[in-house]
């Protein structure tokens, strides 16, 4: 809520209170789920507090939007039915001939939206390694409208320098969009570093319990807000009030969950590094991570995602992922429970194998979304799964 000044009230307090006040009529402490599509008007075309139809606005959505704006340090937020619906609203502003400089390591669904939907409408894309600021600068054209990046990326957890990218983009009057899904506003606030719009898949850490799909855009510029709110309403990819309630329940504990996600991931990363058969561990908190210093500067913690490469091929990774008992074999991330997946077989299987390998995504890569269970149990689970992943390699190949 705007009356909780972010310069005075700390993140943890705003996570619980921003946008949520006890109901002035009956004192309900929790924001009600306003299951209504329409609102009684005081006179023709005189809606109360601006509420006339729930695609346009709904009080439960308003409460979450104010909460998210406060957490990201923005002036406004807009809720969507999914992270991709939020990206879609941004792209709806563009017209044929417009150009986007995008990261070359984007969430697969974002790449699919760009290449399979918006390219058909005459929007042009250049994909660059956004960890390389000079490459971003070179890719900017007169027709460029956005520099669109993720940091950390999925699954290789590459870190881009948001402030440096914003500097080169703003020098050419281009907007910078940062997908902050992996870091969350608790660990990283792109608007404070110069980004123009932050995008979230609320499905992940902000929801935090793997029980809702939703998205959001957050920013500061009032004219841009007006334009994006127009597309939110005109296109209609809006979320239902119960989904907004679930995300609000998630954001209240974001800081507590993220502290544990970070601590568990760090301990697991260090342990994995000592294990035979593990060729490489990728985690921004490890000193040998190529952007470790940047991550330390730009982020408050290193997050709950980590990857490691098993010696051998995709079979070893698949064997590990099939053998875990606490880590659930599933796509997605950011919930309290630990998940495991094999990018080459699952989330990134649609990328041609050659291109995957060229990007550094090995076939034996395993991705973990480290949850907030007891870390000793997570380590024990990985230990037994590593043991069974090693077994097939010791068995001589059967005659065919
Ligand atoms: C999941 C995800 C998205 C897409 O969000 P949905 O809510 O699934 O539509 C976008 N970006 C990142 C980084 C994601 O992990």
Coordinates of C-alpha atoms and ligand atoms in Angstrom, one line a residue:
X1 CA 0.0 0.0 0.0
X2 CA 1.3 3.4 -0.9
X3 CA 1.0 4.5 2.8
X4 CA 3.7 2.0 3.7
X5 CA 6.7 4.0 2.6
X6 CA 9.4 1.6 1.4
X7 CA 12.0 4.0 2.7
X8 CA 10.6 3.6 6.2
X9 CA 8.9 0.2 6.3
X10 CA 11.1 -2.9 5.7
X11 CA 10.5 -5.5 3.1
X12 CA 9.4 -8.2 5.6
X13 CA 6.7 -5.9 7.0
X14 CA 5.5 -4.7 3.6
X15 CA 5.3 -8.4 2.5
X16 CA 2.6 -8.9 5.1
X17 CA 0.8 -5.6 5.2
X18 CA 1.2 -3.7 1.9
X19 CA -2.1 -3.6 0.0
X20 CA -3.9 -5.4 2.8
X21 CA -5.9 -3.5 5.3
X22 CA -8.6 -4.9 7.6
X23 CA -12.0 -4.5 5.9
X24 CA -13.3 -1.0 6.9
X25 CA -16.9 -2.4 7.2
X26 CA -16.4 -5.6 9.2
X27 CA -12.8 -5.7 10.2
X28 CA -11.9 -8.9 8.3
X29 CA -8.1 -9.1 8.7
X30 CA -7.6 -11.1 5.5
X31 CA -8.5 -9.7 2.1
X32 CA -11.8 -11.3 1.0
X33 CA -11.9 -13.3 -2.2
X34 CA -14.3 -11.1 -4.2
X35 CA -16.1 -13.7 -6.3
X36 CA -18.1 -11.2 -8.3
X37 CA -18.0 -10.4 -12.0
X38 CA -19.9 -7.1 -11.7
X39 CA -20.5 -4.2 -9.3
X40 CA -23.6 -2.2 -8.4
X41 CA -23.2 1.4 -9.7
X42 CA -24.3 4.4 -7.6
X43 CA -25.8 6.0 -10.8
X44 CA -25.5 5.2 -14.5
X45 CA -21.7 5.2 -15.3
X46 CA -20.8 6.0 -11.7
X47 CA -19.1 2.9 -10.5
X48 CA -18.1 2.8 -6.8
X49 CA -14.3 3.2 -6.3
X50 CA -13.9 2.5 -10.1
X51 CA -15.1 -1.1 -9.9
X52 CA -17.5 -2.0 -12.7
X53 CA -16.5 -5.3 -14.2
X54 CA -13.9 -7.9 -12.9
X55 CA -11.9 -8.3 -16.1
X56 CA -11.1 -4.6 -15.7
X57 CA -10.6 -4.6 -11.9
X58 CA -11.4 -6.7 -8.8
X59 CA -10.6 -5.8 -5.2
X60 CA -8.7 -9.0 -4.5
X61 CA -6.5 -8.4 -7.6
X62 CA -6.0 -4.7 -6.5
X63 CA -4.8 -5.9 -3.1
X64 CA -2.2 -8.2 -4.6
X65 CA -1.1 -5.6 -7.2
X66 CA -0.5 -3.1 -4.4
X67 CA 1.5 -5.7 -2.5
X68 CA 3.7 -6.6 -5.5
X69 CA 4.3 -3.0 -6.4
X70 CA 5.5 -2.3 -2.8
X71 CA 7.8 -5.4 -2.8
X72 CA 9.4 -4.5 -6.2
X73 CA 9.7 -0.8 -5.3
X74 CA 7.4 0.1 -8.2
X75 CA 4.5 2.6 -8.5
X76 CA 2.1 0.1 -10.0
X77 CA 1.6 -3.6 -10.7
X78 CA -0.8 -5.5 -13.0
X79 CA -1.9 -9.1 -12.4
X80 CA -2.3 -11.7 -15.2
X81 CA -3.6 -15.2 -15.6
X82 CA 0.0 -16.5 -16.1
X83 CA 3.5 -15.3 -16.5
X84 CA 3.1 -15.7 -20.3
X85 CA -0.1 -13.6 -20.3
X86 CA 2.0 -10.9 -18.7
X87 CA 4.7 -11.2 -21.4
X88 CA 1.9 -11.2 -24.0
X89 CA 0.6 -7.9 -22.7
X90 CA 4.0 -6.3 -23.1
X91 CA 4.2 -7.6 -26.6
X92 CA 0.7 -6.4 -27.5
X93 CA 2.1 -2.8 -27.4
X94 CA 4.4 -3.5 -30.3
X95 CA 3.6 -3.1 -34.0
X96 CA 5.0 -4.8 -37.1
X97 CA 8.6 -3.8 -37.7
X98 CA 9.4 -3.3 -34.0
X99 CA 12.4 -5.1 -32.7
X100 CA 13.3 -6.8 -29.4
X101 CA 16.7 -7.6 -28.1
X102 CA 16.2 -10.8 -26.0
X103 CA 18.4 -13.0 -23.9
X104 CA 19.5 -16.2 -25.6
X105 CA 18.8 -18.4 -22.6
X106 CA 15.1 -17.4 -21.9
X107 CA 12.4 -19.5 -20.3
X108 CA 11.2 -21.9 -23.1
X109 CA 7.6 -20.6 -23.1
X110 CA 8.8 -17.0 -23.6
X111 CA 11.0 -18.1 -26.5
X112 CA 8.0 -20.0 -28.0
X113 CA 5.7 -16.9 -27.6
X114 CA 8.3 -14.7 -29.3
X115 CA 9.2 -17.1 -32.1
X116 CA 5.9 -18.9 -32.8
X117 CA 3.4 -16.1 -32.1
X118 CA 4.9 -12.6 -32.4
X119 CA 7.3 -13.2 -35.2
X120 CA 4.1 -14.0 -37.3
X121 CA 3.0 -10.5 -36.6
X122 CA 6.1 -8.9 -38.0
X123 CA 7.9 -8.3 -34.7
X124 CA 11.7 -9.0 -35.0
X125 CA 13.9 -10.5 -32.4
X126 CA 17.7 -10.7 -31.9
X127 CA 18.9 -13.2 -29.2
X128 CA 22.1 -12.3 -27.4
X129 CA 24.0 -13.4 -24.4
X130 CA 22.9 -10.6 -22.0
X131 CA 25.8 -11.3 -19.6
X132 CA 27.8 -9.5 -22.3
X133 CA 26.7 -5.9 -22.1
X134 CA 28.7 -5.0 -25.3
X135 CA 26.7 -7.7 -27.2
X136 CA 23.5 -6.2 -25.9
X137 CA 24.6 -2.7 -27.0
X138 CA 25.6 -4.0 -30.5
X139 CA 22.2 -5.7 -31.0
X140 CA 20.2 -2.5 -30.3
X141 CA 18.7 -1.1 -33.5
X142 CA 16.7 2.1 -34.2
X143 CA 13.5 -0.1 -34.3
X144 CA 14.3 -1.7 -30.9
X145 CA 11.6 -1.3 -28.3
X146 CA 12.7 -3.6 -25.5
X147 CA 15.8 -5.2 -24.1
X148 CA 14.2 -8.3 -22.5
X149 CA 16.3 -10.4 -20.1
X150 CA 16.2 -13.0 -17.3
X151 CA 18.7 -13.1 -14.5
X152 CA 19.5 -15.7 -13.2
X153 CA 18.7 -17.7 -16.3
X154 CA 17.1 -21.1 -16.6
X155 CA 18.7 -23.6 -16.2
X156 CA 22.3 -22.4 -16.4
X157 CA 21.9 -19.6 -13.8
X158 CA 23.8 -17.0 -15.7
X159 CA 23.7 -13.5 -14.2
X160 CA 23.4 -10.3 -16.2
X161 CA 24.3 -6.9 -14.9
X162 CA 21.0 -5.1 -14.8
X163 CA 22.4 -1.7 -14.1
X164 CA 24.9 -1.9 -16.9
X165 CA 22.3 -3.2 -19.4
X166 CA 19.9 -0.4 -18.3
X167 CA 22.6 2.2 -18.9
X168 CA 23.3 1.2 -22.5
X169 CA 19.6 0.7 -23.3
X170 CA 18.6 4.0 -21.8
X171 CA 21.3 5.8 -23.7
X172 CA 19.4 4.7 -26.8
X173 CA 16.0 5.3 -25.2
X174 CA 15.0 1.7 -25.1
X175 CA 13.0 0.0 -22.3
X176 CA 14.5 -2.7 -20.2
X177 CA 12.3 -5.6 -19.1
X178 CA 13.6 -8.0 -16.5
X179 CA 12.0 -11.4 -15.8
X180 CA 12.6 -11.5 -12.0
X181 CA 10.9 -14.9 -11.5
X182 CA 14.1 -16.8 -10.3
X183 CA 15.4 -14.2 -8.0
X184 CA 12.1 -12.7 -6.5
X185 CA 12.0 -9.1 -5.2
X186 CA 13.4 -10.3 -1.8
X187 CA 16.7 -11.2 -3.4
X188 CA 16.9 -8.7 -6.3
X189 CA 15.0 -5.5 -7.3
X190 CA 15.5 -4.7 -10.9
X191 CA 13.6 -1.4 -10.9
X192 CA 16.0 0.0 -8.3
X193 CA 18.8 -1.0 -10.7
X194 CA 17.3 0.9 -13.6
X195 CA 14.9 -1.6 -15.3
X196 CA 11.6 -0.2 -16.6
X197 CA 9.4 -3.2 -16.1
X198 CA 9.7 -6.3 -13.9
X199 CA 7.9 -9.4 -15.0
X200 CA 6.9 -12.3 -12.8
X201 CA 5.6 -15.8 -13.1
X202 CA 3.8 -15.7 -9.8
X203 CA 3.4 -19.4 -10.3
X204 CA 6.9 -19.9 -8.9
X205 CA 8.4 -18.4 -5.7
X206 CA 5.8 -15.6 -5.1
X207 CA 3.0 -18.1 -5.0
X208 CA 5.4 -20.5 -3.5
X209 CA 3.2 -23.6 -3.0
X210 CA 2.8 -25.0 -6.5
X211 CA -1.0 -24.5 -6.3
X212 CA -1.6 -21.5 -8.7
X213 CA -0.6 -20.2 -12.1
X214 CA -0.4 -16.4 -12.4
X215 CA 1.8 -13.5 -13.6
X216 CA 2.4 -9.9 -13.1
X217 CA 4.1 -6.8 -14.5
X218 CA 5.5 -4.1 -12.2
X219 CA 6.9 -0.6 -13.1
X220 CA 7.0 3.1 -12.3
X221 CA 6.1 5.0 -15.5
X222 CA 2.4 6.2 -15.4
X223 CA 1.9 6.4 -19.2
X224 CA 3.3 2.8 -19.6
X225 CA 0.9 1.6 -16.8
X226 CA -2.0 3.2 -18.6
X227 CA -1.1 1.5 -21.9
X228 CA -0.5 -1.9 -20.3
X229 CA -3.7 -1.7 -18.2
X230 CA -5.5 -1.1 -21.5
X231 CA -4.1 -4.3 -23.0
X232 CA -4.7 -6.2 -19.7
X233 CA -8.4 -5.3 -20.1
X234 CA -8.7 -5.3 -23.9
X235 CA -7.1 -8.7 -24.3
X236 CA -8.5 -10.1 -21.1
X237 CA -5.7 -12.5 -19.8
X238 CA -6.7 -11.6 -16.3
X239 CA -6.5 -13.8 -13.2
X240 CA -9.4 -14.9 -11.0
X241 CA -9.7 -13.5 -7.5
X242 CA -9.0 -16.9 -5.7
X243 CA -5.7 -17.1 -7.6
X244 CA -4.8 -13.6 -6.4
X245 CA -5.7 -14.6 -2.9
X246 CA -3.4 -17.7 -3.1
X247 CA -0.5 -15.5 -4.3
X248 CA -1.0 -13.0 -1.5
X249 CA -0.9 -15.9 1.0
X250 CA 2.4 -16.8 -0.7
X251 CA 4.0 -13.3 -0.7
X252 CA 3.4 -12.9 3.1
X253 CA 6.1 -15.6 3.8
X254 CA 8.3 -14.9 0.8
X255 CA 11.3 -13.6 2.9
X256 CA 11.2 -16.5 5.3
X257 CA 10.9 -19.1 2.5
X258 CA 13.7 -17.5 0.4
X259 CA 16.1 -17.4 3.3
X260 CA 15.7 -21.2 3.7
X261 CA 15.7 -21.9 0.0
X262 CA 19.0 -20.0 -0.3
X263 CA 20.6 -21.7 2.8
X264 CA 19.5 -25.2 1.7
X265 CA 20.7 -24.7 -1.9
X266 CA 24.1 -23.4 -0.8
X267 CA 24.7 -26.4 1.5
X268 CA 23.5 -28.9 -1.1
X269 CA 25.7 -27.2 -3.8
X270 CA 28.8 -27.5 -1.6
X271 CA 28.0 -31.1 -0.8
X272 CA 27.4 -32.1 -4.4
X273 CA 30.8 -30.6 -5.3
X274 CA 32.5 -33.3 -3.1
X275 CA 30.6 -36.2 -4.8
X276 CA 32.3 -38.6 -7.2
X277 CA 30.5 -38.7 -10.5
X278 CA 29.4 -35.0 -10.3
X279 CA 31.4 -33.3 -13.0
X280 CA 30.2 -29.7 -12.3
X281 CA 27.9 -27.8 -10.0
X282 CA 26.3 -24.6 -11.2
X283 CA 25.2 -22.2 -8.4
X284 CA 25.7 -18.5 -8.2
X285 CA 26.8 -18.8 -4.6
X286 CA 29.8 -20.9 -5.4
X287 CA 33.0 -18.8 -5.8
X288 CA 33.9 -20.3 -9.2
X289 CA 30.5 -19.4 -10.7
X290 CA 31.5 -17.0 -13.6
X291 CA 29.3 -14.2 -12.3
X292 CA 29.7 -14.9 -8.6
X293 CA 31.0 -11.3 -7.8
X294 CA 28.1 -9.7 -9.8
X295 CA 25.6 -12.0 -8.0
X296 CA 27.0 -10.9 -4.7
X297 CA 26.6 -7.2 -5.6
X298 CA 23.3 -7.5 -7.3
X299 CA 21.4 -10.0 -5.2
X300 CA 20.8 -10.4 -1.5
X301 CA 21.1 -14.2 -1.8
X302 CA 21.8 -16.7 -4.5
X303 CA 18.4 -18.3 -4.7
X304 CA 17.0 -21.9 -4.5
X305 CA 17.8 -23.2 -8.0
X306 CA 20.9 -25.2 -8.7
X307 CA 22.2 -27.5 -11.5
X308 CA 24.8 -30.1 -11.7
X309 CA 26.2 -32.2 -14.4
X310 CA 26.6 -35.9 -14.0
X311 CA 29.4 -37.7 -15.8
X312 CA 27.9 -39.7 -18.6
X313 CA 25.0 -38.7 -20.7
X314 CA 21.3 -38.1 -20.4
X315 CA 20.9 -41.7 -19.1
X316 CA 22.8 -40.9 -15.9
X317 CA 20.8 -37.7 -15.4
X318 CA 17.5 -39.6 -16.0
X319 CA 18.6 -42.4 -13.6
X320 CA 19.3 -39.8 -10.9
X321 CA 16.0 -38.0 -11.4
X322 CA 14.1 -41.3 -11.4
X323 CA 15.7 -42.4 -8.1
X324 CA 15.1 -39.5 -5.8
X325 CA 12.4 -40.0 -3.1
X326 CA 12.0 -36.6 -1.6
X327 CA 12.8 -34.5 -4.7
X328 CA 9.7 -35.0 -6.9
X329 CA 10.3 -35.5 -10.6
X330 CA 8.4 -32.6 -12.1
X331 CA 8.8 -29.4 -14.1
X332 CA 8.3 -25.9 -12.6
X333 CA 10.0 -24.6 -9.5
X334 CA 9.8 -22.3 -6.5
X335 CA 7.5 -24.2 -4.3
X336 CA 8.2 -25.3 -0.7
X337 CA 8.8 -28.8 -1.9
X338 CA 12.0 -29.9 -3.7
X339 CA 11.7 -30.8 -7.4
X340 CA 14.2 -32.5 -9.8
X341 CA 14.1 -32.4 -13.6
X342 CA 16.4 -33.2 -16.5
X343 CA 16.4 -30.2 -18.9
X344 CA 17.6 -32.2 -21.9
X345 CA 14.7 -34.7 -21.5
X346 CA 12.1 -32.3 -20.1
X347 CA 11.9 -28.5 -20.0
X348 CA 14.5 -27.9 -22.7
X349 CA 13.8 -30.9 -25.0
X350 CA 12.2 -28.7 -27.6
X351 CA 15.6 -27.0 -28.2
X352 CA 17.6 -28.9 -30.9
X353 CA 20.3 -31.0 -29.2
X354 CA 23.1 -29.2 -31.1
X355 CA 21.8 -25.8 -30.0
X356 CA 21.4 -27.0 -26.4
X357 CA 25.0 -28.2 -26.3
X358 CA 26.3 -25.0 -28.0
X359 CA 24.7 -23.0 -25.2
X360 CA 26.5 -25.1 -22.6
X361 CA 23.5 -27.2 -21.6
X362 CA 24.9 -30.6 -21.2
X363 CA 22.8 -33.8 -21.7
X364 CA 23.8 -34.9 -18.2
X365 CA 22.5 -31.8 -16.6
X366 CA 20.2 -32.1 -13.6
X367 CA 18.2 -29.2 -12.3
X368 CA 17.0 -28.9 -8.7
X369 CA 14.5 -26.6 -7.3
X370 CA 15.7 -26.9 -3.7
X371 CA 12.8 -26.7 -1.3
X372 CA 12.6 -25.9 2.4
X373 CA 12.6 -29.4 3.8
X374 CA 15.4 -30.3 6.3
X375 CA 18.6 -30.0 4.3
X376 CA 20.1 -33.3 5.8
X377 CA 17.1 -35.2 4.3
X378 CA 17.7 -33.5 0.9
X379 CA 21.4 -34.5 1.0
X380 CA 20.6 -38.0 2.0
X381 CA 18.1 -38.3 -0.8
X382 CA 20.7 -37.0 -3.3
X383 CA 23.3 -39.4 -1.9
X384 CA 21.1 -42.5 -2.5
X385 CA 20.0 -41.2 -6.0
X386 CA 23.6 -40.7 -7.0
X387 CA 24.4 -44.2 -5.8
X388 CA 21.7 -45.7 -8.0
X389 CA 22.6 -43.4 -11.0
X390 CA 26.1 -44.9 -10.8
X391 CA 24.8 -48.5 -10.9
X392 CA 23.7 -48.7 -14.6
X393 CA 27.2 -47.6 -15.6
X394 CA 28.8 -50.6 -13.7
X395 CA 26.4 -53.1 -15.4
X396 CA 28.0 -54.4 -18.6
X397 CA 25.9 -53.6 -21.7
X398 CA 23.6 -56.5 -22.5
X399 CA 24.0 -58.2 -25.9
X400 CA 21.4 -57.0 -28.3
Ligands
LIG1 C1 7.5 -20.2 -15.5 C2 8.2 -19.1 -16.0 C3 7.6 -18.2 -16.9 C4 6.1 -18.4 -17.4 O1 5.2 -18.3 -16.4 P1 3.8 -19.1 -16.4 O2 3.2 -18.6 -15.1 O3 4.1 -20.5 -16.4 O4 3.1 -18.6 -17.6 C5 8.3 -17.1 -17.3 N1 9.6 -16.9 -16.9 C6 10.2 -17.7 -16.1 C7 11.6 -17.5 -15.7 C8 9.5 -18.9 -15.6 O5 10.2 -19.7 -14.8

